[in-house]
mmCIF file of C-alpha atoms in Angstrom:
data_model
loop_
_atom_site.group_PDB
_atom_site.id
_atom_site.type_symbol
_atom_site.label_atom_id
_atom_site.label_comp_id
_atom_site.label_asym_id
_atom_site.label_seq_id
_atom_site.Cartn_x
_atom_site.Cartn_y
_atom_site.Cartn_z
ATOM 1 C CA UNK A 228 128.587 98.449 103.074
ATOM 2 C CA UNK A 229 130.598 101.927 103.384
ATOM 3 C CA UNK A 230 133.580 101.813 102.158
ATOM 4 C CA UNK A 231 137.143 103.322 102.170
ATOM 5 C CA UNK A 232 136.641 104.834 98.793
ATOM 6 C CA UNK A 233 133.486 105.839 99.170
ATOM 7 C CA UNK A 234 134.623 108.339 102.569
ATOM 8 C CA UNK A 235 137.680 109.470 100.651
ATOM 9 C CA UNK A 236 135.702 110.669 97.440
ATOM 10 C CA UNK A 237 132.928 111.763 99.318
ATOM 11 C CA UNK A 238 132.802 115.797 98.356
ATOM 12 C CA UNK A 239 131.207 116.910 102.014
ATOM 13 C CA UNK A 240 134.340 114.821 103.870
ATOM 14 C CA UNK A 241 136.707 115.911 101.638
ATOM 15 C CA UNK A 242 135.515 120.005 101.908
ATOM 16 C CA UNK A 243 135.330 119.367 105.367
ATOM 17 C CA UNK A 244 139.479 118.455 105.557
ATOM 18 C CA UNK A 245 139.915 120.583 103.276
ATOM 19 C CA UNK A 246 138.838 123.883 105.574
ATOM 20 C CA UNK A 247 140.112 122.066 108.710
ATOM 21 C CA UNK A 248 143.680 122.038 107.161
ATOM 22 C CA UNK A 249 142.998 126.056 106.335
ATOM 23 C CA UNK A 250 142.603 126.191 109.849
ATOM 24 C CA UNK A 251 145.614 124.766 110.931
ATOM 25 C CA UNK A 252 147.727 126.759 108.812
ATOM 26 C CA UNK A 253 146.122 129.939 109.954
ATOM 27 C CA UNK A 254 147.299 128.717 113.570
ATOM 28 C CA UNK A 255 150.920 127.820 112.181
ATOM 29 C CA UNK A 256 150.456 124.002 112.414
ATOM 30 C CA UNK A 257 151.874 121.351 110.257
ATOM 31 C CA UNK A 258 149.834 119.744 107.054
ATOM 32 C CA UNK A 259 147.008 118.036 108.346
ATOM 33 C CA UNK A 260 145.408 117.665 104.962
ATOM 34 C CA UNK A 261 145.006 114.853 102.541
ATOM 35 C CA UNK A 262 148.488 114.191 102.811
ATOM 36 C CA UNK A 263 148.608 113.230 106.274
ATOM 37 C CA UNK A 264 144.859 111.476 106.424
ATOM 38 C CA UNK A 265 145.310 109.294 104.139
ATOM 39 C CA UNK A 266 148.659 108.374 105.496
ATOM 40 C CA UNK A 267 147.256 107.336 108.328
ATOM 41 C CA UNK A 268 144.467 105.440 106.696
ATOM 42 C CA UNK A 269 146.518 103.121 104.783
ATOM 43 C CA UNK A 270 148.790 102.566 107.696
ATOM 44 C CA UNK A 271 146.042 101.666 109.902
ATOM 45 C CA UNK A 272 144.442 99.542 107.910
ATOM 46 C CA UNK A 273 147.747 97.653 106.790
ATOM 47 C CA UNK A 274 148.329 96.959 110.099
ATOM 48 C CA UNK A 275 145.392 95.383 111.026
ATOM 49 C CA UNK A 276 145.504 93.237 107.719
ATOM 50 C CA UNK A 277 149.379 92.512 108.875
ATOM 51 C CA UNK A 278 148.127 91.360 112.220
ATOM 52 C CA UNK A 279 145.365 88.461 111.035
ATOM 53 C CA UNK A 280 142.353 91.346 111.410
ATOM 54 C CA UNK A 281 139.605 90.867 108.728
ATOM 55 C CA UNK A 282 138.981 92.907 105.790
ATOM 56 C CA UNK A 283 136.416 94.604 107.884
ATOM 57 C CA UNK A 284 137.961 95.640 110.133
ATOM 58 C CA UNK A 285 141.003 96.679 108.258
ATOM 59 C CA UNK A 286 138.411 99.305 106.196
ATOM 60 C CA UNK A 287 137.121 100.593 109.270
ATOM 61 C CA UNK A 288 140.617 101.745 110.524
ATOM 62 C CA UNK A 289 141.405 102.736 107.243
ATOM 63 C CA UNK A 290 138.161 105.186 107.155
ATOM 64 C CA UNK A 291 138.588 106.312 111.040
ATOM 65 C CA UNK A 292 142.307 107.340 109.312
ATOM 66 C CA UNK A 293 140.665 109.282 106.416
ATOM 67 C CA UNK A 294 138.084 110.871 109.022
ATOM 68 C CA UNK A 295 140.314 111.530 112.634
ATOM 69 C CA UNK A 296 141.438 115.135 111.575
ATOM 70 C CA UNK A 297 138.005 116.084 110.958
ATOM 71 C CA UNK A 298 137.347 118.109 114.215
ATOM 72 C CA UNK A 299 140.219 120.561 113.166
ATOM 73 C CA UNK A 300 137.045 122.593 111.786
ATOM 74 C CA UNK A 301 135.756 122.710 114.871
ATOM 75 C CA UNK A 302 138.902 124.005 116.697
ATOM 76 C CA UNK A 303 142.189 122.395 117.422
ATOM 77 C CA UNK A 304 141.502 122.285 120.891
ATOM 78 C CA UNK A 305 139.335 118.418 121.587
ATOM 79 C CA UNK A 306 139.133 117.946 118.010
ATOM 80 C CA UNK A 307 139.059 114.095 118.877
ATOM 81 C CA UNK A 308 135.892 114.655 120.235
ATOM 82 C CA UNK A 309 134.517 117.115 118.048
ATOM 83 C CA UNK A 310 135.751 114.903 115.233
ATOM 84 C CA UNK A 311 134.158 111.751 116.554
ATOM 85 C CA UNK A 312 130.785 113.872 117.153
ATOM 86 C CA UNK A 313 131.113 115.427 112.870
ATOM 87 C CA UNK A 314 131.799 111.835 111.968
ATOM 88 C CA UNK A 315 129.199 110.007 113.752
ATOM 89 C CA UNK A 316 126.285 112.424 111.392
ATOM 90 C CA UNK A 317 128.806 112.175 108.245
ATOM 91 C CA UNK A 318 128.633 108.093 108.683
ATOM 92 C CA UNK A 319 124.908 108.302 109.905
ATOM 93 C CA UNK A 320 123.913 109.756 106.907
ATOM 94 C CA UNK A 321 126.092 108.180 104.643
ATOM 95 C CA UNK A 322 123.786 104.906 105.572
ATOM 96 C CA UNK A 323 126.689 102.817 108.104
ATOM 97 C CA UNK A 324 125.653 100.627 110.271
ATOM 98 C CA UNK A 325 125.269 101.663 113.699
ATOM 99 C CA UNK A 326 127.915 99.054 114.952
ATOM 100 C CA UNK A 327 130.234 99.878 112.760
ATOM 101 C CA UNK A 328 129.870 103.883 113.379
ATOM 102 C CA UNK A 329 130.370 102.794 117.240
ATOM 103 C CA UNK A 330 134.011 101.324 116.489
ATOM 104 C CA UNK A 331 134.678 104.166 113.976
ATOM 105 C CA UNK A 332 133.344 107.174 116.358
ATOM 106 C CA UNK A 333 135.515 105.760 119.167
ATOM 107 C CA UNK A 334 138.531 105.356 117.301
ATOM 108 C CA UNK A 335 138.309 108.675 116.345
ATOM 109 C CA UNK A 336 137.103 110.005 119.875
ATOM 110 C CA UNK A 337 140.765 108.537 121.749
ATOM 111 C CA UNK A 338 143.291 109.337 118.926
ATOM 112 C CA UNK A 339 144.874 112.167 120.760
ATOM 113 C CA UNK A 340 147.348 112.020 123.411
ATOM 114 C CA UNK A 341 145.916 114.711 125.581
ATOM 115 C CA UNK A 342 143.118 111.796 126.507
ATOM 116 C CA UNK A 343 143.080 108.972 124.414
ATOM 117 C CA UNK A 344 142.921 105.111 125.222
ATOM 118 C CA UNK A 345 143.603 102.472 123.094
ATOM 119 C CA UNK A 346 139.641 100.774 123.890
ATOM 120 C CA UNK A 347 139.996 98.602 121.001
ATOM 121 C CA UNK A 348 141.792 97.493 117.871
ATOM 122 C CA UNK A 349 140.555 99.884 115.182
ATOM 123 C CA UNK A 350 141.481 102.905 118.204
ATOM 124 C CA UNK A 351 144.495 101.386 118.674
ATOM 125 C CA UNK A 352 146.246 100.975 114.807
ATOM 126 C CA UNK A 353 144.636 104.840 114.241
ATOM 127 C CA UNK A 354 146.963 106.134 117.101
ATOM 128 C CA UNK A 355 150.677 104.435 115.753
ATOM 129 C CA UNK A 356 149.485 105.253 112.209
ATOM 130 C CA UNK A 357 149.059 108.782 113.378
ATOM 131 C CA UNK A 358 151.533 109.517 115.443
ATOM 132 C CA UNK A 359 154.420 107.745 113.640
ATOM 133 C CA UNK A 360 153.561 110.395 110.460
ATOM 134 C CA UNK A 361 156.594 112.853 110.882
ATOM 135 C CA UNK A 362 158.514 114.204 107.965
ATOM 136 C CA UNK A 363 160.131 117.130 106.679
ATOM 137 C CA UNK A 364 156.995 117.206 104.041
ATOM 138 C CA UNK A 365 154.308 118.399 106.893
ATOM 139 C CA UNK A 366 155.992 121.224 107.612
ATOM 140 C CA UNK A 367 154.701 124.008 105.614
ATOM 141 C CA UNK A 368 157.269 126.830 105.616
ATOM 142 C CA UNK A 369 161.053 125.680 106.364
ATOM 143 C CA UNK A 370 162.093 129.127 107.552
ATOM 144 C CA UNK A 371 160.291 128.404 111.002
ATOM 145 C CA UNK A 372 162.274 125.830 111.750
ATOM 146 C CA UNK A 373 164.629 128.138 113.042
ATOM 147 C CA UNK A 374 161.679 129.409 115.803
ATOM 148 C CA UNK A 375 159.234 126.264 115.726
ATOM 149 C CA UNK A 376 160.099 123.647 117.706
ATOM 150 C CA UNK A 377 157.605 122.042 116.453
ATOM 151 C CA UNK A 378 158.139 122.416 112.841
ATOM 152 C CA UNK A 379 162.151 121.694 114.013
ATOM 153 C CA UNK A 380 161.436 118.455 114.895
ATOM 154 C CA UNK A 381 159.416 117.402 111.428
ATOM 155 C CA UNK A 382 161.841 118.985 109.107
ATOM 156 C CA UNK A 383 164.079 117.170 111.046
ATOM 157 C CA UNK A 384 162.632 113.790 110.250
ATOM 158 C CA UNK A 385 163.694 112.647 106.818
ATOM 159 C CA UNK A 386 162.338 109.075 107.086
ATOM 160 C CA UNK A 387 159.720 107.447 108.928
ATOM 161 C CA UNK A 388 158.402 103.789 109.193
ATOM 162 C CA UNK A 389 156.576 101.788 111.516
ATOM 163 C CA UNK A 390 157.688 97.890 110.850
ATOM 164 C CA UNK A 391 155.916 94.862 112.760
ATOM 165 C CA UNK A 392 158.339 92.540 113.296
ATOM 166 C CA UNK A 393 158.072 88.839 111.652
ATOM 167 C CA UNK A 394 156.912 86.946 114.779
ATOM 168 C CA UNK A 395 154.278 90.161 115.164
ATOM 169 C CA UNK A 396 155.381 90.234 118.606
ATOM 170 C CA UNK A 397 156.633 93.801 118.808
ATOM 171 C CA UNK A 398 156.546 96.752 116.559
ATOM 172 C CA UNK A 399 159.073 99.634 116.180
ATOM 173 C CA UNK A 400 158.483 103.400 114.809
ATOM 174 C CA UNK A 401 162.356 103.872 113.140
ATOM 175 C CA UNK A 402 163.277 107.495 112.164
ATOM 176 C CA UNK A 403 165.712 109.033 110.198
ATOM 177 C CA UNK A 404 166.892 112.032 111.901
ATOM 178 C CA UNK A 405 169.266 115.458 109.986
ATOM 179 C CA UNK A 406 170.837 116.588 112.863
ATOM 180 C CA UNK A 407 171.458 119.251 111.404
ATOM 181 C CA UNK A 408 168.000 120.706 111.643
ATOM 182 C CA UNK A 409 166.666 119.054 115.281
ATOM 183 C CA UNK A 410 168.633 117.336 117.837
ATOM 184 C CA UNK A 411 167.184 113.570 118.698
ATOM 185 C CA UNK A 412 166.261 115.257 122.192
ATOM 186 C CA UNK A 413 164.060 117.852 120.258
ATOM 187 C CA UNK A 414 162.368 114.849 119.189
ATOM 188 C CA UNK A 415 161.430 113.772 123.109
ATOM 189 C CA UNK A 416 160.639 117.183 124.450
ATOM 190 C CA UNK A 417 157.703 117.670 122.153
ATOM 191 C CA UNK A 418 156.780 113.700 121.405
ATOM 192 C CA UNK A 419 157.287 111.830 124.309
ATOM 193 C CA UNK A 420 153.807 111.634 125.501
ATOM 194 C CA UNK A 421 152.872 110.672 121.981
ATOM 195 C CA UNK A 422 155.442 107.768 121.908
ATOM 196 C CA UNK A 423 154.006 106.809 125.425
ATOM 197 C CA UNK A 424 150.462 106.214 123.958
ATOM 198 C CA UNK A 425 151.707 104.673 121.349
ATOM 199 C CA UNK A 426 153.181 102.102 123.738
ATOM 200 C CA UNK A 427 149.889 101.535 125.142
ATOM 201 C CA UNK A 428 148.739 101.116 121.582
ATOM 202 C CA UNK A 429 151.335 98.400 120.842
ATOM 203 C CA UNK A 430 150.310 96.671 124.091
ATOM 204 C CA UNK A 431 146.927 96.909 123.217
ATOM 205 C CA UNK A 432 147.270 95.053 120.094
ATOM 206 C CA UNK A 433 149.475 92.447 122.110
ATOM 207 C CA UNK A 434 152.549 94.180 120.796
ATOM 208 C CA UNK A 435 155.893 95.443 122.146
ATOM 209 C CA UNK A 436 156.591 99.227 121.255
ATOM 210 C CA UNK A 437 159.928 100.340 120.186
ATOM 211 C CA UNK A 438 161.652 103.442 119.148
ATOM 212 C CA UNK A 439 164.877 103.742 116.552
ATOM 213 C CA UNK A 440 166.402 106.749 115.932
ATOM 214 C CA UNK A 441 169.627 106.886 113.678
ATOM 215 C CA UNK A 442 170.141 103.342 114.042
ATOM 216 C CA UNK A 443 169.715 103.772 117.892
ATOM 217 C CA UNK A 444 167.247 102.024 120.547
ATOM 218 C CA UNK A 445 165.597 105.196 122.464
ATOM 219 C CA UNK A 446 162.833 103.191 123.723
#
């Protein structure tokens, strides 16, 4: 079976994140490399594990993490979809089974806010893993914090950690916040319909969603 390792040392998916992330920086977005995807992969898939997932399934989040970026080489604009449509012949050819490149491709295919949905598990850990990765390290050049909003608001973010509770009833994204550099309402303006799919995530995986920032409940 495909695994984990075998998508992150793969030299086609790795050129291919490689000149998305050139992309991105030509447009003045934050890291979206390596960094960031495999971030998100490891989250993913240690959430599943954390919630009584198998292995499995656990590796398939973790490679729909390594792979949901992907489309940025298309263009930034429904790079969900055109990521889900580059990973589908990636996986293909890399042998997958065709089950397993359904739950992978769909993942992929509703990790953005703009129109994702939360259709199943794998879909579901790929979105909080993604959209709780904010930190000062993303952003690329700190003198546009000053004019970015965007770039304000990661700087910002000094700590970031997504923590399922004991019970594995809820789960809370908590964030460490510099003031100095973005105010907490910063934060909402530009992530607020990020932190509502994540909510639908949560409740997806039969979880509550919660938000902590500075030691205080937002949501």
């Amino acid at each position: 079976m495909l695994t984990y390792r075998d998508i992150k040392n793969n030299e086609r998916v790795r050129t291919y994140i490689r000149c998305a992330d050139e992309s991105l920086r030509a447009l003045g977005y934050t890291e979206h490399s390596f960094a960031h995807v495999a971030q998100v992969a490891e989250r993913a898939g240690k959430l599943l594990e954390s919630l009584g997932y198998d292995g499995r399934q656990a590796e398939l989040a973790r490679i729909a993490g390594f792979l949901h970026d992907i489309g940025n080489l298309v263009n930034r604009v429904d790079h969900s979809q055109s990521g889900a449509i580059l990973a589908f012949r990636l996986l293909e050819d890399m042998g997958m089974d065709a089950e397993e490149i359904a739950t992978v491709v769909t993942a992929i295919g509703n990790h953005d806010e703009g129109n994702g949905v939360p259709v199943n598990a794998v879909s579901a850990v790929l979105i909080l893993a993604d959209k709780s990765d904010v930190r000062r390290t993303r952003v690329r050049d700190a003198s546009s914090v000053v004019t970015d909003i965007h770039d304000r608001v990661n700087y910002s973010v000094t700590s970031s950690e997504l923590v399922l509770n004991e019970d594995k009833t809820s789960i809370t994204l908590c964030l460490t916040v510099d003031t100095a550099y973005g105010s907490l309402m910063d934060y909402f303006e530009i992530f607020m319909e990020r932190m509502l799919l994540c909510r639908k995530a949560a409740n997806a995986l039969g979880l509550a969603f919660h938000l902590i920032m500075n030691g205080q409940v937002m949501l």
